[in-house]
Amino acid sequence: MQGPFSGYTPGAAYDEMFGVDGARLPYAGLRTAFGDLTDVELKARVEALRTGYLDQGVTFDIGGEERAFPLDILPRVIEADAWAHVDAGVQQRVKVLEMFLADVYDAGRVFEDGVIPRAVITTSSHFHRAAAGIEPPNGVRVQVSGIDLVRDEDGEFRVLEDNVRVPSGVSYVLTNRRAISAALPEAFGRHRIRSVASYPQRLLAALRAAAPAGVPDPTVVVLTPGVYNGAYFEHALLARRMGVELVEGRDLVCLRGRILMRTTQGLAPVHVIYRRVDDEFLDPVHFRGDSMLGCPGLVNAARAGNVTIANAIGNGVADDKLVYTYLPDLIRYYLHEEPILRNVDTWRVGDAVAREEVLDRLDELVVKPVDGSGGKGIVIGPAATRQELDELRERILADPRSWIAQPVIQLSTVPTYADGHMAPRHVDLRPFAVNDGDQVWVLPGGLTRVAMAEGELIVNSSRGGGSKDTWVLADPDQPAVVASATIERSVAPAVHQPDGVPLEGGPGTGVGLHEQQQQQQQQSGEARTC
């Protein structure tokens, strides 16, 4: 090995850049490019990335503190044939999740045919009866999805979990590409990399396609919890890139079953709401009565067919990790196909036989709450103390339905700049898919999250993880839209504030209301899932 990779030693996990015979072919160009850099040059580029992200406001909330989102200097590279497999698998998964959600909130054939017990759904904390009977205008409930993948010890991509409520992180895909194309222009120019720049336009087209019938020119808005939410940067970026208004709940009002937006010219109709607010905060009439983040009457307007909420209310039942264990069977049931992407092996702790085995092997397994997100509540057996395992045992016995268990998977590693040199760090991948009703389009690349600490297996940003730019190489035998520095750098991460006029006497007025609203903004939305 040469330059920054001198002394680099892969661990026990599958290393995506280096195999037993040296650098793998997809990384040959990067190895050469980095070998041409001196230690001083590499360090300067790393520092420029960090300060650039902080100056531009590319941040994420960690424990109430806004920090620059860590971006590693070395991109992750995925060859064309491997990506084709991922693309097909994600499309298959999204199609089945759509069919499953439509069935759950309507006929319930899947229960009658014995594929999944009805109790699994009705006991899910994200199953909302208020969503029953609401028919999306174009049949799409999952306009945006993020399917989390890991690469196991053999280098096989496997599904770790599904995110079809309010998946976050795509803004970092866009800004990462812009930053890395500027930081590594020589390496960027040597590769045929598939572009990610069209994502906002794809998303806008899908949202417009979901508009209520008879609305030829729909008004689309992005609904944010507010500036105190950890993912507010993403909400503002997407609204700006799509050319639509960024609104808070107080900017919306429901009159006679229709949703209107306050503007400086008066009230204007809203037809599609790309919400980045959790179900529980969307409508105080049907969910949390103390919510200051939603719009009273929103659910009734959706039921009347006058507004589309994207993603749909109630989608979280498909995110339940217990439902995840049934996905292979659901694929066979709805599509009559075998899963393209396999699940990680999983025990349903609610099953008595499985529970006995899990309790006997707590110190060997990873145990997860079925409705957890952001890495919260996960117990990694080999790293846990005896007290932590004893407390976990008590929680499992008290509520076994709320847990699943999986073997400890040594997530694949990619060289990552740490403490002045390259070292192996574990990564996962969140490909994003957009469904417009005619096609499920998978963004070529997705968000690679990296655990910055040595040996750490939890990669979530909310737990201190960082990210890498993900380069999907174009098939050399096929024409492709390929990234160029000019195109990719045009994805400016500028942020703007909403122009909506607050309702008089609404949130933010009166003693203590501002603090309550701030707390709800921090609690709500997808900040926990990235």
Coordinates of C-alpha atoms in Angstrom, one line a residue:
M1 CA 0.0 0.0 0.0
Q2 CA 1.1 3.6 -0.6
G3 CA 0.7 7.0 0.9
P4 CA -2.2 7.4 3.4
F5 CA -2.8 3.6 3.2
S6 CA 0.6 2.7 4.4
G7 CA 0.1 0.4 7.4
Y8 CA -3.6 0.1 6.8
T9 CA -4.8 -3.3 8.2
P10 CA -8.4 -4.5 7.6
G11 CA -10.1 -6.2 10.5
A12 CA -12.2 -9.3 10.7
A13 CA -15.0 -7.7 8.8
Y14 CA -15.3 -7.5 5.0
D15 CA -13.3 -4.5 3.8
E16 CA -14.7 -2.9 0.7
M17 CA -11.5 -1.3 -0.5
F18 CA -8.9 -3.9 0.3
G19 CA -9.0 -7.7 -0.1
V20 CA -6.4 -10.4 0.4
D21 CA -4.7 -9.4 -2.9
G22 CA -4.7 -5.7 -2.3
A23 CA -7.0 -2.9 -3.4
R24 CA -10.2 -4.1 -5.1
L25 CA -10.7 -3.0 -8.7
P26 CA -13.5 -0.3 -8.0
Y27 CA -11.1 1.5 -5.7
A28 CA -8.0 1.4 -7.9
G29 CA -8.5 5.0 -9.1
L30 CA -8.9 6.3 -5.5
R31 CA -5.9 4.5 -4.3
T32 CA -3.8 6.1 -7.0
A33 CA -5.3 9.6 -6.4
F34 CA -4.7 9.4 -2.6
G35 CA -1.2 8.0 -3.1
D36 CA -0.3 11.2 -5.0
L37 CA -1.2 13.3 -1.9
T38 CA 1.2 14.2 0.8
D39 CA 0.2 14.0 4.4
V40 CA 0.1 17.8 4.6
E41 CA -2.1 18.0 1.5
L42 CA -4.5 15.3 2.8
K43 CA -4.8 16.9 6.2
A44 CA -5.5 20.3 4.6
R45 CA -8.3 18.9 2.5
V46 CA -9.8 17.1 5.5
E47 CA -9.8 20.3 7.5
A48 CA -11.4 22.2 4.6
L49 CA -14.2 19.7 4.5
R50 CA -14.9 20.2 8.2
T51 CA -14.8 24.0 8.2
G52 CA -16.8 24.2 5.0
Y53 CA -19.7 22.1 6.4
L54 CA -19.8 24.2 9.6
D55 CA -19.7 27.5 7.7
Q56 CA -22.5 26.4 5.4
G57 CA -24.7 25.2 8.2
V58 CA -24.6 21.5 7.2
T59 CA -25.2 20.3 10.8
F60 CA -27.0 17.7 12.8
D61 CA -28.4 17.9 16.3
I62 CA -26.6 15.5 18.8
G63 CA -27.8 15.7 22.4
G64 CA -29.2 19.2 21.9
E65 CA -25.9 20.6 20.3
E66 CA -25.6 21.5 16.7
R67 CA -22.4 20.1 15.2
A68 CA -21.0 20.0 11.7
F69 CA -22.1 16.7 10.1
P70 CA -18.9 14.6 9.8
L71 CA -18.0 13.9 6.2
D72 CA -15.0 11.6 5.5
I73 CA -12.6 12.5 2.8
L74 CA -12.5 9.0 1.1
P75 CA -15.7 8.1 -0.9
R76 CA -17.3 4.7 -0.8
V77 CA -17.4 3.1 -4.2
I78 CA -20.0 0.6 -5.4
E79 CA -19.5 -1.1 -8.8
A80 CA -22.3 -1.1 -11.4
D81 CA -23.3 -4.8 -11.1
A82 CA -23.5 -4.7 -7.3
W83 CA -25.7 -1.5 -7.5
A84 CA -28.0 -3.2 -10.0
H85 CA -28.7 -5.9 -7.5
V86 CA -29.3 -3.3 -4.7
D87 CA -31.6 -1.2 -7.1
A88 CA -33.7 -4.2 -8.0
G89 CA -34.0 -5.3 -4.4
V90 CA -35.0 -1.9 -3.1
Q91 CA -37.6 -1.6 -5.8
Q92 CA -39.0 -5.0 -4.9
R93 CA -39.1 -4.0 -1.2
V94 CA -40.9 -0.7 -1.8
K95 CA -43.5 -2.3 -4.0
V96 CA -44.3 -4.9 -1.3
L97 CA -44.5 -2.3 1.4
E98 CA -47.0 -0.3 -0.6
M99 CA -49.2 -3.4 -1.2
F100 CA -48.9 -4.4 2.5
L101 CA -49.9 -0.9 3.8
A102 CA -52.9 -0.7 1.4
D103 CA -54.0 -4.1 2.6
V104 CA -53.5 -3.3 6.3
Y105 CA -55.6 -0.2 6.2
D106 CA -58.3 -1.7 4.0
A107 CA -59.3 -5.3 3.3
G108 CA -56.8 -7.1 5.5
R109 CA -56.3 -10.1 3.1
V110 CA -52.9 -10.7 4.5
F111 CA -54.4 -11.5 7.9
E112 CA -57.2 -13.8 6.6
D113 CA -54.6 -15.8 4.6
G114 CA -52.5 -16.3 7.7
V115 CA -49.3 -14.6 6.4
I116 CA -49.0 -12.3 9.4
P117 CA -51.0 -12.3 12.6
R118 CA -53.4 -9.4 12.9
A119 CA -52.2 -8.9 16.5
V120 CA -48.7 -8.0 15.2
I121 CA -50.3 -5.0 13.5
T122 CA -52.9 -3.9 16.1
T123 CA -50.2 -4.0 18.9
S124 CA -47.8 -1.9 16.9
S125 CA -47.3 1.6 18.4
H126 CA -47.3 3.1 14.9
F127 CA -50.6 1.5 13.8
H128 CA -53.2 4.4 13.5
R129 CA -56.9 3.6 13.0
A130 CA -57.3 7.2 11.9
A131 CA -55.6 6.2 8.7
A132 CA -58.1 3.4 7.8
G133 CA -60.1 4.1 4.7
I134 CA -58.0 7.1 3.5
E135 CA -57.3 6.3 -0.1
P136 CA -54.3 8.1 -1.7
P137 CA -55.3 9.7 -5.0
N138 CA -52.7 7.7 -7.0
G139 CA -52.5 4.7 -4.7
V140 CA -49.1 5.7 -3.3
R141 CA -48.5 5.8 0.4
V142 CA -44.7 5.7 0.3
Q143 CA -43.6 8.5 -1.8
V144 CA -40.1 8.4 -0.2
S145 CA -38.4 5.5 1.5
G146 CA -35.0 4.7 3.0
I147 CA -34.1 1.1 3.1
D148 CA -31.1 0.5 5.4
L149 CA -28.6 -2.1 4.1
V150 CA -25.4 -3.6 5.6
R151 CA -22.8 -5.7 4.0
D152 CA -22.0 -8.9 5.9
E153 CA -18.8 -10.9 6.4
D154 CA -19.2 -12.3 2.8
G155 CA -19.8 -8.9 1.3
E156 CA -23.5 -9.6 0.6
F157 CA -25.9 -6.6 0.9
R158 CA -28.6 -7.5 3.4
V159 CA -31.6 -5.4 4.7
L160 CA -31.3 -4.2 8.3
E161 CA -34.5 -2.2 8.5
D162 CA -37.1 -0.2 6.5
N163 CA -38.0 3.5 6.9
V164 CA -41.2 4.6 5.2
R165 CA -42.5 7.2 7.7
V166 CA -40.2 10.3 7.4
P167 CA -36.8 8.9 6.3
S168 CA -34.1 11.5 6.6
G169 CA -30.6 12.0 5.3
V170 CA -31.0 12.7 1.6
S171 CA -29.8 16.3 2.0
Y172 CA -26.4 14.9 3.0
V173 CA -26.2 12.8 -0.1
L174 CA -26.6 16.0 -2.1
T175 CA -24.2 18.1 -0.1
N176 CA -21.7 15.3 0.3
R177 CA -21.4 15.0 -3.4
R178 CA -20.9 18.8 -3.8
A179 CA -18.2 18.9 -1.1
I180 CA -16.3 15.8 -2.3
S181 CA -16.3 16.8 -6.0
A182 CA -14.6 20.1 -4.8
A183 CA -12.2 18.4 -2.4
L184 CA -11.1 15.6 -4.8
P185 CA -11.4 17.1 -8.3
E186 CA -8.6 14.9 -9.7
A187 CA -10.2 11.7 -8.4
F188 CA -13.7 12.8 -9.3
G189 CA -12.6 13.4 -12.9
R190 CA -11.2 9.9 -13.2
H191 CA -14.4 8.1 -12.5
R192 CA -17.8 7.7 -14.3
I193 CA -20.0 8.4 -11.3
R194 CA -23.8 8.3 -11.5
S195 CA -25.3 11.7 -10.6
V196 CA -27.5 12.4 -7.6
A197 CA -28.4 15.9 -8.6
S198 CA -31.9 15.0 -10.0
Y199 CA -33.3 13.9 -6.7
P200 CA -35.3 17.1 -5.8
Q201 CA -36.9 17.1 -9.2
R202 CA -37.8 13.4 -8.9
L203 CA -39.3 14.0 -5.5
L204 CA -41.3 17.1 -6.7
A205 CA -42.7 15.1 -9.7
A206 CA -43.8 12.3 -7.3
L207 CA -45.5 14.7 -5.0
R208 CA -47.3 16.5 -7.8
A209 CA -48.4 13.1 -9.1
A210 CA -50.0 12.4 -5.7
A211 CA -52.2 15.5 -5.9
P212 CA -56.0 15.1 -5.4
A213 CA -58.0 14.4 -8.6
G214 CA -58.9 17.4 -10.7
V215 CA -56.0 19.6 -9.6
P216 CA -53.9 20.2 -12.8
D217 CA -51.3 22.5 -11.1
P218 CA -51.1 21.4 -7.4
T219 CA -49.4 23.5 -4.7
V220 CA -46.8 21.5 -2.8
V221 CA -45.4 22.5 0.6
V222 CA -42.8 21.0 2.9
L223 CA -44.1 20.8 6.5
T224 CA -41.3 21.1 9.1
P225 CA -41.5 20.9 12.9
G226 CA -39.4 24.1 13.0
V227 CA -35.9 25.4 13.3
Y228 CA -35.2 23.5 16.5
N229 CA -35.6 20.1 14.9
G230 CA -32.4 18.3 14.3
A231 CA -33.1 17.8 10.6
Y232 CA -34.3 21.3 9.8
F233 CA -31.3 21.8 7.4
E234 CA -32.7 19.1 5.2
H235 CA -36.3 20.4 5.2
A236 CA -35.1 23.8 4.1
L237 CA -32.7 22.5 1.5
L238 CA -35.3 20.3 -0.1
A239 CA -37.9 23.0 -0.1
R240 CA -35.4 25.4 -1.8
R241 CA -34.3 22.8 -4.4
M242 CA -37.9 21.9 -5.3
G243 CA -38.9 25.6 -5.4
V244 CA -41.8 25.1 -2.9
E245 CA -42.8 26.8 0.3
L246 CA -41.4 25.6 3.7
V247 CA -44.1 25.9 6.2
E248 CA -44.8 25.1 9.9
G249 CA -48.1 23.9 11.3
R250 CA -49.1 27.4 12.3
D251 CA -48.8 28.6 8.7
L252 CA -51.7 26.2 7.8
V253 CA -55.4 26.4 8.5
C254 CA -58.3 24.0 7.7
L255 CA -61.5 25.6 6.4
R256 CA -64.5 23.6 5.2
G257 CA -62.4 20.5 4.8
R258 CA -59.6 22.1 2.8
I259 CA -56.1 23.1 3.8
L260 CA -55.0 26.7 3.2
M261 CA -51.7 28.4 3.7
R262 CA -51.2 31.9 5.1
T263 CA -49.3 34.1 2.7
T264 CA -48.7 37.8 2.5
Q265 CA -51.4 37.9 -0.2
G266 CA -53.9 36.0 2.0
L267 CA -55.0 32.4 2.2
A268 CA -53.8 30.1 -0.6
P269 CA -54.9 26.4 -1.2
V270 CA -52.5 23.6 -0.5
H271 CA -52.9 20.3 -2.3
V272 CA -49.9 18.2 -1.3
I273 CA -48.0 18.3 2.1
Y274 CA -44.6 16.6 2.2
R275 CA -44.6 16.3 5.9
R276 CA -41.4 15.9 8.0
V277 CA -43.4 15.7 11.2
D278 CA -44.3 12.4 13.0
D279 CA -47.9 11.2 12.9
E280 CA -48.5 11.9 16.6
F281 CA -47.9 15.6 16.1
L282 CA -49.7 16.1 12.7
D283 CA -53.3 16.8 13.8
P284 CA -54.2 17.5 17.5
V285 CA -57.8 16.5 16.7
H286 CA -56.8 12.9 16.1
F287 CA -53.5 12.5 17.8
R288 CA -51.7 14.5 20.5
G289 CA -54.0 17.2 21.7
D290 CA -51.1 19.3 22.9
S291 CA -49.3 19.4 19.6
M292 CA -48.2 22.8 18.4
L293 CA -46.6 21.4 15.2
G294 CA -49.5 20.2 13.1
C295 CA -52.8 21.6 11.7
P296 CA -56.2 20.8 13.3
G297 CA -58.4 19.1 10.7
L298 CA -55.6 17.8 8.5
V299 CA -56.7 14.2 8.7
N300 CA -60.3 15.0 7.9
A301 CA -59.2 17.0 4.9
A302 CA -57.1 14.1 3.7
R303 CA -60.0 11.7 4.2
A304 CA -62.2 14.0 2.2
G305 CA -59.7 13.8 -0.7
N306 CA -58.8 17.5 -0.6
V307 CA -55.2 17.2 0.4
T308 CA -52.5 14.5 0.1
I309 CA -50.1 13.8 3.0
A310 CA -46.8 12.3 1.9
N311 CA -45.7 10.0 3.3
A312 CA -49.1 8.7 4.4
I313 CA -50.3 8.6 8.0
G314 CA -49.9 5.2 9.5
N315 CA -46.9 4.1 7.4
G316 CA -44.9 3.5 10.6
V317 CA -46.5 0.1 11.1
A318 CA -44.3 -1.1 8.2
D319 CA -41.2 0.3 10.0
D320 CA -42.0 -1.9 13.0
K321 CA -39.0 -4.3 13.3
L322 CA -41.4 -7.2 14.1
V323 CA -43.2 -6.6 10.8
Y324 CA -39.7 -6.5 9.2
T325 CA -39.3 -10.2 10.1
Y326 CA -42.3 -11.0 7.9
L327 CA -41.1 -9.2 4.8
P328 CA -39.7 -12.2 3.0
D329 CA -43.0 -14.0 3.4
L330 CA -44.9 -10.8 2.3
I331 CA -42.7 -10.7 -0.9
R332 CA -43.7 -14.2 -1.7
Y333 CA -47.3 -13.6 -0.9
Y334 CA -47.9 -10.3 -2.8
L335 CA -45.4 -10.7 -5.7
H336 CA -44.9 -14.5 -5.9
E337 CA -41.1 -13.8 -6.0
E338 CA -38.2 -14.7 -3.8
P339 CA -36.5 -11.8 -2.0
I340 CA -33.7 -10.2 -4.0
L341 CA -32.2 -8.7 -0.8
R342 CA -32.2 -11.0 2.2
N343 CA -33.0 -9.9 5.8
V344 CA -30.5 -10.2 8.6
D345 CA -31.3 -13.4 10.5
T346 CA -33.8 -12.3 13.3
W347 CA -35.4 -13.9 16.3
R348 CA -39.0 -12.8 17.3
V349 CA -38.7 -12.5 21.0
G350 CA -42.5 -12.7 21.4
D351 CA -42.3 -16.3 20.3
A352 CA -41.7 -18.5 23.4
V353 CA -39.2 -20.9 21.8
A354 CA -37.2 -18.0 20.3
R355 CA -37.4 -16.1 23.5
E356 CA -35.8 -18.9 25.5
E357 CA -32.9 -19.1 23.1
V358 CA -32.4 -15.3 23.1
L359 CA -32.4 -15.2 26.9
D360 CA -29.8 -17.9 27.0
R361 CA -27.6 -16.0 24.5
L362 CA -28.1 -12.4 25.6
D363 CA -24.4 -11.8 25.8
E364 CA -23.9 -13.0 22.2
L365 CA -26.7 -11.1 20.4
V366 CA -27.9 -7.7 19.4
V367 CA -31.3 -6.9 20.9
K368 CA -33.4 -4.1 19.5
P369 CA -36.8 -2.5 20.5
V370 CA -39.2 -3.0 17.6
D371 CA -40.2 0.7 17.5
G372 CA -36.8 2.1 18.2
S373 CA -34.9 4.4 15.8
G374 CA -31.7 6.3 15.7
G375 CA -29.8 3.5 17.4
K376 CA -31.7 4.2 20.7
G377 CA -32.4 1.2 23.0
I378 CA -30.1 -1.2 21.2
V379 CA -28.1 -3.5 23.4
I380 CA -25.0 -5.2 21.9
G381 CA -24.6 -8.3 24.0
P382 CA -20.8 -8.7 23.8
A383 CA -20.2 -5.1 24.7
A384 CA -22.8 -4.9 27.5
T385 CA -22.2 -5.1 31.2
R386 CA -23.8 -7.8 33.4
Q387 CA -26.1 -5.2 34.9
E388 CA -27.2 -4.0 31.5
L389 CA -28.0 -7.6 30.4
D390 CA -29.9 -8.2 33.7
E391 CA -32.0 -5.1 33.1
L392 CA -32.6 -6.1 29.5
R393 CA -33.7 -9.6 30.6
E394 CA -36.3 -8.0 32.9
R395 CA -37.6 -5.7 30.1
I396 CA -37.9 -8.6 27.7
L397 CA -39.9 -10.7 30.1
A398 CA -42.2 -7.8 30.9
D399 CA -43.0 -7.1 27.2
P400 CA -41.5 -9.7 24.8
R401 CA -43.5 -8.4 21.8
S402 CA -41.4 -5.2 21.9
W403 CA -38.1 -6.8 21.1
I404 CA -36.2 -8.7 18.4
A405 CA -32.8 -10.1 18.4
Q406 CA -30.1 -10.5 15.8
P407 CA -26.6 -12.0 15.6
V408 CA -23.8 -9.5 15.8
I409 CA -22.9 -8.7 12.2
Q410 CA -19.5 -7.3 11.6
L411 CA -20.6 -4.6 9.2
S412 CA -18.3 -4.1 6.3
T413 CA -15.5 -1.5 6.7
V414 CA -14.1 1.3 4.4
P415 CA -10.9 3.2 5.1
T416 CA -11.7 6.3 7.0
Y417 CA -9.5 9.2 8.0
A418 CA -9.1 9.1 11.8
D419 CA -6.4 10.6 14.0
G420 CA -4.2 11.5 11.1
H421 CA -4.3 8.2 9.2
M422 CA -6.6 5.8 7.4
A423 CA -8.2 3.1 9.6
P424 CA -11.1 0.7 9.0
R425 CA -14.5 1.9 10.2
H426 CA -17.9 0.2 9.9
V427 CA -20.5 1.5 7.4
D428 CA -24.0 0.9 6.4
L429 CA -26.0 2.3 3.4
R430 CA -29.4 4.0 3.1
P431 CA -30.6 4.0 -0.5
F432 CA -33.5 6.4 -1.0
A433 CA -36.4 5.5 -3.4
V434 CA -39.0 7.8 -4.8
N435 CA -42.4 6.3 -6.0
D436 CA -44.5 8.4 -8.3
G437 CA -47.1 5.7 -8.9
D438 CA -45.7 4.6 -12.2
Q439 CA -42.1 3.8 -11.2
V440 CA -40.0 3.3 -8.1
W441 CA -36.8 5.2 -8.8
V442 CA -33.8 4.5 -6.6
L443 CA -31.3 7.3 -6.1
P444 CA -28.0 5.9 -7.3
G445 CA -25.8 6.1 -4.2
G446 CA -27.8 6.8 -1.1
L447 CA -26.3 7.8 2.3
T448 CA -23.3 5.9 3.6
R449 CA -23.2 6.3 7.3
V450 CA -19.9 5.5 9.1
A451 CA -19.2 4.8 12.8
M452 CA -16.3 7.2 13.6
A453 CA -15.1 5.4 16.7
E454 CA -12.9 2.3 16.3
G455 CA -14.9 -0.9 16.6
E456 CA -18.2 0.9 16.9
L457 CA -21.1 -0.8 15.1
I458 CA -23.9 1.8 15.6
V459 CA -23.5 4.3 12.7
N460 CA -26.5 6.6 13.3
S461 CA -25.8 10.3 13.1
S462 CA -27.7 10.8 16.3
R463 CA -25.1 8.6 18.0
G464 CA -22.1 10.5 16.7
G465 CA -21.7 8.8 13.3
G466 CA -20.5 10.5 10.2
S467 CA -21.0 9.9 6.4
K468 CA -19.2 9.3 3.2
D469 CA -20.0 10.3 -0.4
T470 CA -21.3 7.2 -2.2
W471 CA -20.0 6.7 -5.7
V472 CA -22.1 4.4 -7.9
L473 CA -20.0 3.6 -10.9
A474 CA -21.8 3.7 -14.3
D475 CA -21.9 0.5 -16.3
P476 CA -19.1 1.0 -18.9
D477 CA -21.3 -0.7 -21.5
Q478 CA -24.3 1.4 -20.9
P479 CA -25.0 5.1 -21.5
A480 CA -25.7 6.8 -18.2
V481 CA -26.2 10.2 -16.6
V482 CA -22.8 10.7 -15.1
A483 CA -21.8 13.2 -12.5
S484 CA -19.7 16.2 -13.4
A485 CA -18.1 18.6 -11.1
T486 CA -20.2 21.4 -12.6
I487 CA -23.5 19.6 -12.1
E488 CA -22.8 18.2 -8.7
R489 CA -21.4 21.5 -7.3
S490 CA -24.6 23.3 -8.3
V491 CA -26.4 21.6 -5.3
A492 CA -26.0 24.6 -3.1
P493 CA -26.8 23.9 0.6
A494 CA -28.3 27.3 1.2
V495 CA -31.0 27.5 3.9
H496 CA -34.0 29.9 3.9
Q497 CA -36.7 30.6 6.5
P498 CA -40.4 30.2 5.8
D499 CA -42.4 33.3 5.0
G500 CA -45.7 32.2 6.5
V501 CA -47.5 34.6 8.8
P502 CA -48.1 33.1 12.3
L503 CA -51.7 32.8 13.5
E504 CA -52.6 35.4 16.1
G505 CA -52.8 33.8 19.6
G506 CA -51.2 30.6 18.2
P507 CA -48.0 28.7 19.1
G508 CA -45.3 30.9 20.6
T509 CA -47.6 33.3 22.4
G510 CA -48.0 33.2 26.1
V511 CA -45.8 32.2 28.9
G512 CA -44.1 28.8 28.4
L513 CA -45.5 28.1 25.0
H514 CA -42.3 28.8 23.1
E515 CA -40.4 26.4 25.3
Q516 CA -43.1 23.7 24.8
Q517 CA -43.0 24.2 21.0
Q518 CA -39.2 24.0 21.0
Q519 CA -39.3 20.7 22.9
Q520 CA -41.9 19.3 20.5
Q521 CA -39.8 20.3 17.5
Q522 CA -36.9 18.5 18.9
Q523 CA -39.0 15.4 19.7
S524 CA -40.9 15.2 16.4
G525 CA -39.8 14.2 12.9
E526 CA -37.1 12.1 11.5
A527 CA -34.1 13.5 13.5
R528 CA -34.2 10.2 15.4
T529 CA -33.9 8.0 12.3
C530 CA -30.8 9.3 10.7

